[in-house]
Short mmCIF file of C-alpha atoms in Angstrom, two decimals:
data_model
loop_
_atom_site.label_atom_id
_atom_site.label_comp_id
_atom_site.label_asym_id
_atom_site.label_seq_id
_atom_site.Cartn_x
_atom_site.Cartn_y
_atom_site.Cartn_z
CA MET Q 1074 -0.62 12.36 -8.80
CA ILE Q 1075 -1.28 8.72 -10.07
CA VAL Q 1076 -3.82 6.19 -9.22
CA ILE Q 1077 -2.49 2.75 -8.09
CA PRO Q 1078 -4.92 -0.29 -8.20
CA ALA Q 1079 -4.63 -2.65 -5.31
CA VAL Q 1080 -4.35 -6.30 -5.71
CA ASP Q 1081 -4.69 -7.92 -2.33
CA LEU Q 1082 -4.05 -11.62 -2.45
CA ARG Q 1083 -5.65 -14.10 -0.04
CA ALA Q 1084 -5.71 -17.87 -0.44
CA GLY Q 1085 -4.54 -17.25 -4.19
CA ARG Q 1086 -7.67 -14.99 -4.81
CA CYS Q 1087 -8.01 -11.30 -5.32
CA VAL Q 1088 -9.96 -9.86 -2.34
CA ARG Q 1089 -10.78 -6.77 -0.25
CA LEU Q 1090 -11.03 -6.64 3.51
CA ARG Q 1091 -13.26 -4.17 5.24
CA GLU Q 1092 -10.88 -2.13 7.96
CA GLY Q 1093 -8.35 -4.86 7.23
CA ARG Q 1094 -10.45 -7.52 9.16
CA ALA Q 1095 -10.05 -11.12 7.94
CA ASP Q 1096 -13.81 -11.94 8.75
CA GLN Q 1097 -14.88 -8.91 6.54
CA GLU Q 1098 -13.65 -10.28 3.05
CA THR Q 1099 -15.04 -9.75 -0.46
CA VAL Q 1100 -13.65 -11.97 -3.34
CA PHE Q 1101 -13.33 -10.05 -6.43
CA SER Q 1102 -11.41 -12.21 -8.63
CA GLU Q 1103 -10.30 -16.03 -8.83
CA ASP Q 1104 -7.32 -15.06 -11.07
CA PRO Q 1105 -5.23 -12.23 -9.54
CA VAL Q 1106 -2.71 -12.37 -12.49
CA ALA Q 1107 -5.47 -11.72 -15.08
CA THR Q 1108 -6.77 -8.73 -12.56
CA ALA Q 1109 -3.46 -7.28 -12.84
CA VAL Q 1110 -3.15 -7.43 -16.32
CA GLY Q 1111 -6.35 -5.98 -16.63
CA TRP Q 1112 -5.53 -2.97 -14.57
CA LYS Q 1113 -2.34 -2.52 -16.87
CA ALA Q 1114 -4.45 -2.70 -19.86
CA ARG Q 1115 -6.78 0.03 -18.44
CA GLY Q 1116 -3.83 2.40 -18.08
CA ALA Q 1117 -2.48 1.98 -14.68
CA GLU Q 1118 1.15 3.40 -14.14
CA ARG Q 1119 1.91 1.21 -11.05
CA LEU Q 1120 0.39 -1.48 -8.98
CA HIS Q 1121 0.15 -2.23 -5.26
CA VAL Q 1122 0.15 -5.82 -4.42
CA VAL Q 1123 -0.20 -7.23 -0.92
CA ASP Q 1124 0.16 -10.77 0.33
CA LEU Q 1125 -2.66 -10.61 3.04
CA ASP Q 1126 -1.87 -14.18 4.36
CA GLY Q 1127 1.56 -13.17 4.95
CA ALA Q 1128 0.51 -10.10 6.90
CA PHE Q 1129 -1.42 -12.03 9.10
CA ALA Q 1130 1.21 -14.80 9.47
CA GLY Q 1131 4.32 -12.25 9.95
CA GLU Q 1132 6.03 -13.97 6.78
CA PRO Q 1133 5.46 -14.31 3.11
CA ARG Q 1134 2.92 -17.05 2.10
CA GLN Q 1135 2.30 -16.09 -1.56
CA ALA Q 1136 5.64 -15.35 -2.83
CA ALA Q 1137 5.18 -17.56 -6.15
CA LEU Q 1138 1.87 -15.88 -7.01
CA ILE Q 1139 3.40 -12.60 -6.38
CA ALA Q 1140 6.33 -13.26 -8.68
CA GLU Q 1141 3.85 -14.26 -11.29
CA VAL Q 1142 1.84 -11.09 -11.01
CA VAL Q 1143 5.00 -9.13 -11.28
CA ALA Q 1144 6.07 -10.94 -14.20
CA ALA Q 1145 2.77 -10.69 -15.92
CA VAL Q 1146 2.66 -6.97 -15.85
CA ALA Q 1147 6.37 -6.11 -16.34
CA PRO Q 1148 7.65 -3.54 -17.00
CA LEU Q 1149 5.05 -1.82 -14.92
CA PRO Q 1150 6.56 -0.90 -11.64
CA VAL Q 1151 5.05 -2.78 -8.71
CA GLU Q 1152 5.25 -2.40 -4.98
CA VAL Q 1153 4.73 -5.47 -3.02
CA GLY Q 1154 4.07 -6.12 0.79
CA GLY Q 1155 2.61 -8.25 3.43
CA GLY Q 1156 4.70 -10.17 6.00
CA LEU Q 1157 8.00 -8.51 4.88
CA ARG Q 1158 9.52 -8.56 8.36
CA SER Q 1159 13.18 -9.93 7.59
CA LEU Q 1160 16.03 -8.89 5.10
CA SER Q 1161 15.68 -12.01 3.50
CA ALA Q 1162 12.12 -11.47 3.08
CA LEU Q 1163 12.79 -8.04 1.46
CA GLU Q 1164 15.35 -9.46 -0.78
CA ALA Q 1165 13.19 -12.17 -2.15
CA ALA Q 1166 10.33 -9.76 -2.60
CA LEU Q 1167 12.54 -7.59 -4.67
CA GLU Q 1168 14.02 -10.27 -6.57
CA THR Q 1169 10.77 -11.08 -8.18
CA GLY Q 1170 11.24 -7.78 -10.25
CA ALA Q 1171 9.25 -5.67 -7.95
CA ARG Q 1172 10.38 -2.02 -7.78
CA TRP Q 1173 9.63 -1.32 -4.04
CA ALA Q 1174 9.03 -3.49 -0.98
CA VAL Q 1175 6.63 -2.29 1.64
CA VAL Q 1176 7.42 -2.65 5.30
CA GLY Q 1177 4.92 -1.96 7.95
CA THR Q 1178 5.06 -3.81 11.39
CA ARG Q 1179 8.71 -4.13 11.57
CA ALA Q 1180 9.49 -0.75 10.34
CA ALA Q 1181 7.08 0.52 13.32
CA LEU Q 1182 8.59 -1.90 15.98
CA ASP Q 1183 12.26 -2.14 15.04
CA PRO Q 1184 14.13 1.14 14.09
CA GLU Q 1185 17.29 -0.58 13.85
CA PHE Q 1186 16.03 -3.26 11.37
CA LEU Q 1187 14.29 -0.28 9.50
CA GLY Q 1188 17.68 1.46 9.13
CA GLU Q 1189 19.56 -1.76 7.90
CA ALA Q 1190 16.57 -2.25 5.21
CA CYS Q 1191 17.10 1.23 3.87
CA ARG Q 1192 20.86 0.90 3.66
CA LYS Q 1193 20.90 -2.61 1.99
CA PHE Q 1194 17.96 -1.61 -0.58
CA PRO Q 1195 18.45 2.08 -1.17
CA GLY Q 1196 15.30 3.88 -2.65
CA ARG Q 1197 13.30 0.53 -2.70
CA ILE Q 1198 11.76 0.56 0.72
CA ILE Q 1199 8.48 2.06 1.20
CA VAL Q 1200 7.33 2.29 4.80
CA ALA Q 1201 3.70 1.56 5.57
CA VAL Q 1202 2.21 4.01 8.33
CA ASP Q 1203 -1.16 2.30 9.09
CA GLY Q 1204 -2.75 4.73 11.35
CA ARG Q 1205 -5.72 3.80 13.85
CA GLY Q 1206 -6.36 7.41 15.55
CA GLU Q 1207 -2.90 8.85 16.34
CA ARG Q 1208 -1.18 5.48 16.72
CA VAL Q 1209 0.09 2.76 14.39
CA ALA Q 1210 -1.51 -0.54 13.71
CA VAL Q 1211 0.66 -3.59 13.45
CA ARG Q 1212 0.68 -7.15 12.83
CA GLY Q 1213 -1.85 -7.19 9.89
CA TRP Q 1214 -3.65 -4.42 11.74
CA THR Q 1215 -4.61 -6.55 14.57
CA GLU Q 1216 -2.93 -4.58 17.21
CA VAL Q 1217 -2.17 -1.06 17.97
CA ALA Q 1218 1.32 -0.08 18.76
CA ALA Q 1219 2.64 2.52 21.27
CA GLU Q 1220 4.21 4.45 18.46
CA GLY Q 1221 2.64 7.37 16.95
CA VAL Q 1222 1.87 7.84 13.02
CA VAL Q 1223 4.23 11.04 12.93
CA ASP Q 1224 6.83 9.20 15.03
CA VAL Q 1225 7.19 6.24 12.64
CA GLY Q 1226 6.96 8.74 9.72
CA VAL Q 1227 9.94 10.77 10.98
CA ARG Q 1228 11.89 7.71 11.78
CA ALA Q 1229 11.31 6.48 8.16
CA ARG Q 1230 12.51 9.74 6.73
CA ASP Q 1231 15.68 9.61 8.94
CA ALA Q 1232 16.50 5.95 7.84
CA GLY Q 1233 16.19 6.69 4.22
CA ALA Q 1234 12.92 5.43 3.17
CA ALA Q 1235 11.89 6.10 -0.51
CA ALA Q 1236 8.42 7.02 0.55
CA LEU Q 1237 5.57 6.67 3.09
CA LEU Q 1238 2.48 4.68 2.50
CA TYR Q 1239 -0.28 6.17 4.78
CA THR Q 1240 -3.55 4.31 5.42
CA ASP Q 1241 -6.33 5.34 7.92
CA VAL Q 1242 -7.20 1.66 8.85
CA THR Q 1243 -10.67 2.90 9.89
CA ARG Q 1244 -11.50 3.90 6.38
CA ASP Q 1245 -9.86 1.22 4.59
CA GLY Q 1246 -12.36 -0.93 2.41
CA THR Q 1247 -15.10 1.34 3.52
CA GLU Q 1248 -15.72 3.76 0.70
CA LEU Q 1249 -16.38 6.31 3.26
CA GLY Q 1250 -13.65 8.89 1.92
CA PRO Q 1251 -10.03 9.16 2.66
CA ASN Q 1252 -8.68 10.97 5.69
CA VAL Q 1253 -7.30 13.97 3.82
CA GLU Q 1254 -6.47 16.02 7.09
CA ALA Q 1255 -4.46 13.24 8.52
CA THR Q 1256 -2.71 12.53 5.00
CA ALA Q 1257 -1.73 16.33 4.95
CA ALA Q 1258 -0.52 16.38 8.57
CA LEU Q 1259 1.59 13.47 8.20
CA ALA Q 1260 3.03 15.23 4.71
CA ARG Q 1261 3.86 18.33 6.44
CA ALA Q 1262 5.65 16.76 9.33
CA VAL Q 1263 7.86 14.32 7.35
CA GLU Q 1264 8.39 15.92 4.03
CA LEU Q 1265 8.73 12.64 2.17
CA PRO Q 1266 6.72 11.56 -0.86
CA ILE Q 1267 3.39 10.08 0.37
CA LEU Q 1268 1.08 7.37 -0.98
CA ALA Q 1269 -2.44 7.75 0.49
CA SER Q 1270 -4.77 4.97 1.04
CA GLY Q 1271 -8.07 4.06 2.69
CA GLY Q 1272 -11.58 4.86 2.03
CA VAL Q 1273 -11.55 6.49 -1.54
CA ALA Q 1274 -14.94 6.11 -2.88
CA ARG Q 1275 -15.25 8.54 -5.92
CA VAL Q 1276 -13.01 10.67 -8.21
CA ALA Q 1277 -13.70 13.66 -6.09
CA ASP Q 1278 -11.78 11.98 -3.26
CA LEU Q 1279 -8.76 11.49 -5.91
CA VAL Q 1280 -8.98 15.37 -6.62
CA ARG Q 1281 -8.83 16.29 -2.98
CA LEU Q 1282 -5.76 14.09 -2.22
CA ALA Q 1283 -3.93 15.24 -5.41
CA ALA Q 1284 -4.23 18.85 -3.91
CA VAL Q 1285 -2.14 17.86 -0.88
CA PRO Q 1286 1.47 18.56 -1.45
CA ARG Q 1287 3.99 15.51 -1.59
CA VAL Q 1288 0.93 13.12 -2.33
CA ILE Q 1289 2.34 11.38 -5.34
CA GLY Q 1290 -0.12 8.51 -5.49
CA THR Q 1291 -3.19 6.86 -4.11
CA VAL Q 1292 -3.73 3.42 -3.72
CA VAL Q 1293 -7.41 2.34 -4.59
CA GLY Q 1294 -9.01 -0.96 -4.02
CA ARG Q 1295 -12.78 -1.63 -3.35
CA ALA Q 1296 -13.96 1.40 -5.32
CA LEU Q 1297 -12.07 0.30 -8.59
CA TYR Q 1298 -13.55 -3.18 -8.07
CA THR Q 1299 -17.10 -2.11 -7.53
CA GLY Q 1300 -17.06 0.21 -10.44
CA ALA Q 1301 -17.58 3.24 -8.08
CA ILE Q 1302 -14.38 4.75 -9.73
CA ASP Q 1303 -13.60 4.08 -13.38
CA LEU Q 1304 -9.77 4.33 -13.68
CA ALA Q 1305 -9.85 5.94 -16.96
CA ALA Q 1306 -12.10 8.60 -15.88
CA ALA Q 1307 -9.98 8.81 -12.76
CA LEU Q 1308 -6.78 9.30 -14.86
CA ALA Q 1309 -8.38 11.84 -17.15
CA ALA Q 1310 -9.66 13.94 -14.06
CA LEU Q 1311 -6.17 13.97 -12.61
CA GLU Q 1312 -4.42 15.04 -15.94
CA GLY Q 1313 -6.95 17.80 -16.15
#
């Protein structure tokens, strides 16, 4: 399992939100490009870049900055997300050089769109399954949909998604520990590669997630930025 640093962009800065709430923001860097380059220098094998403004607006808002980040860390693989709710937005995101595009809201609410996206961009669509309890949170996590977490995961598998990104939104940005049980349940039900996210606070959390079958990576944000987790130490622990 790999550790994937999160680079969350809001108003041109690198920030972290608590439980996805816009009013619970901590700014960690005024220079996201330098931040991303720093993670690459420290040994990151992949980056997770999110346009938070886009996630709230429903369409990309920081495309130029994302393209700059992707170019600065090339050839490091990058997954990008935030407001990617049309085929044209997906295409533009992938044209930056990003390896994968992350689709959440539209994937949960529009099965036809999800299938079309996976057909048009085979192997390059990651479906974000953002859980609030057993149901999925959508539109920048501001609403809870009727669709269940496992239902969306199964739909993504059947559509041909490359992987799932599972986040327990009640843990995200809290450093309260990941929801390992829910992550494992989704992995068992869907049988797709899983990226875990939300609440990771210490290296021991990463070790627990690494033991879950089909979890291939964990996205880590606040704990890396506060120093609660040292990236080099985490990588060494997982290699061991």
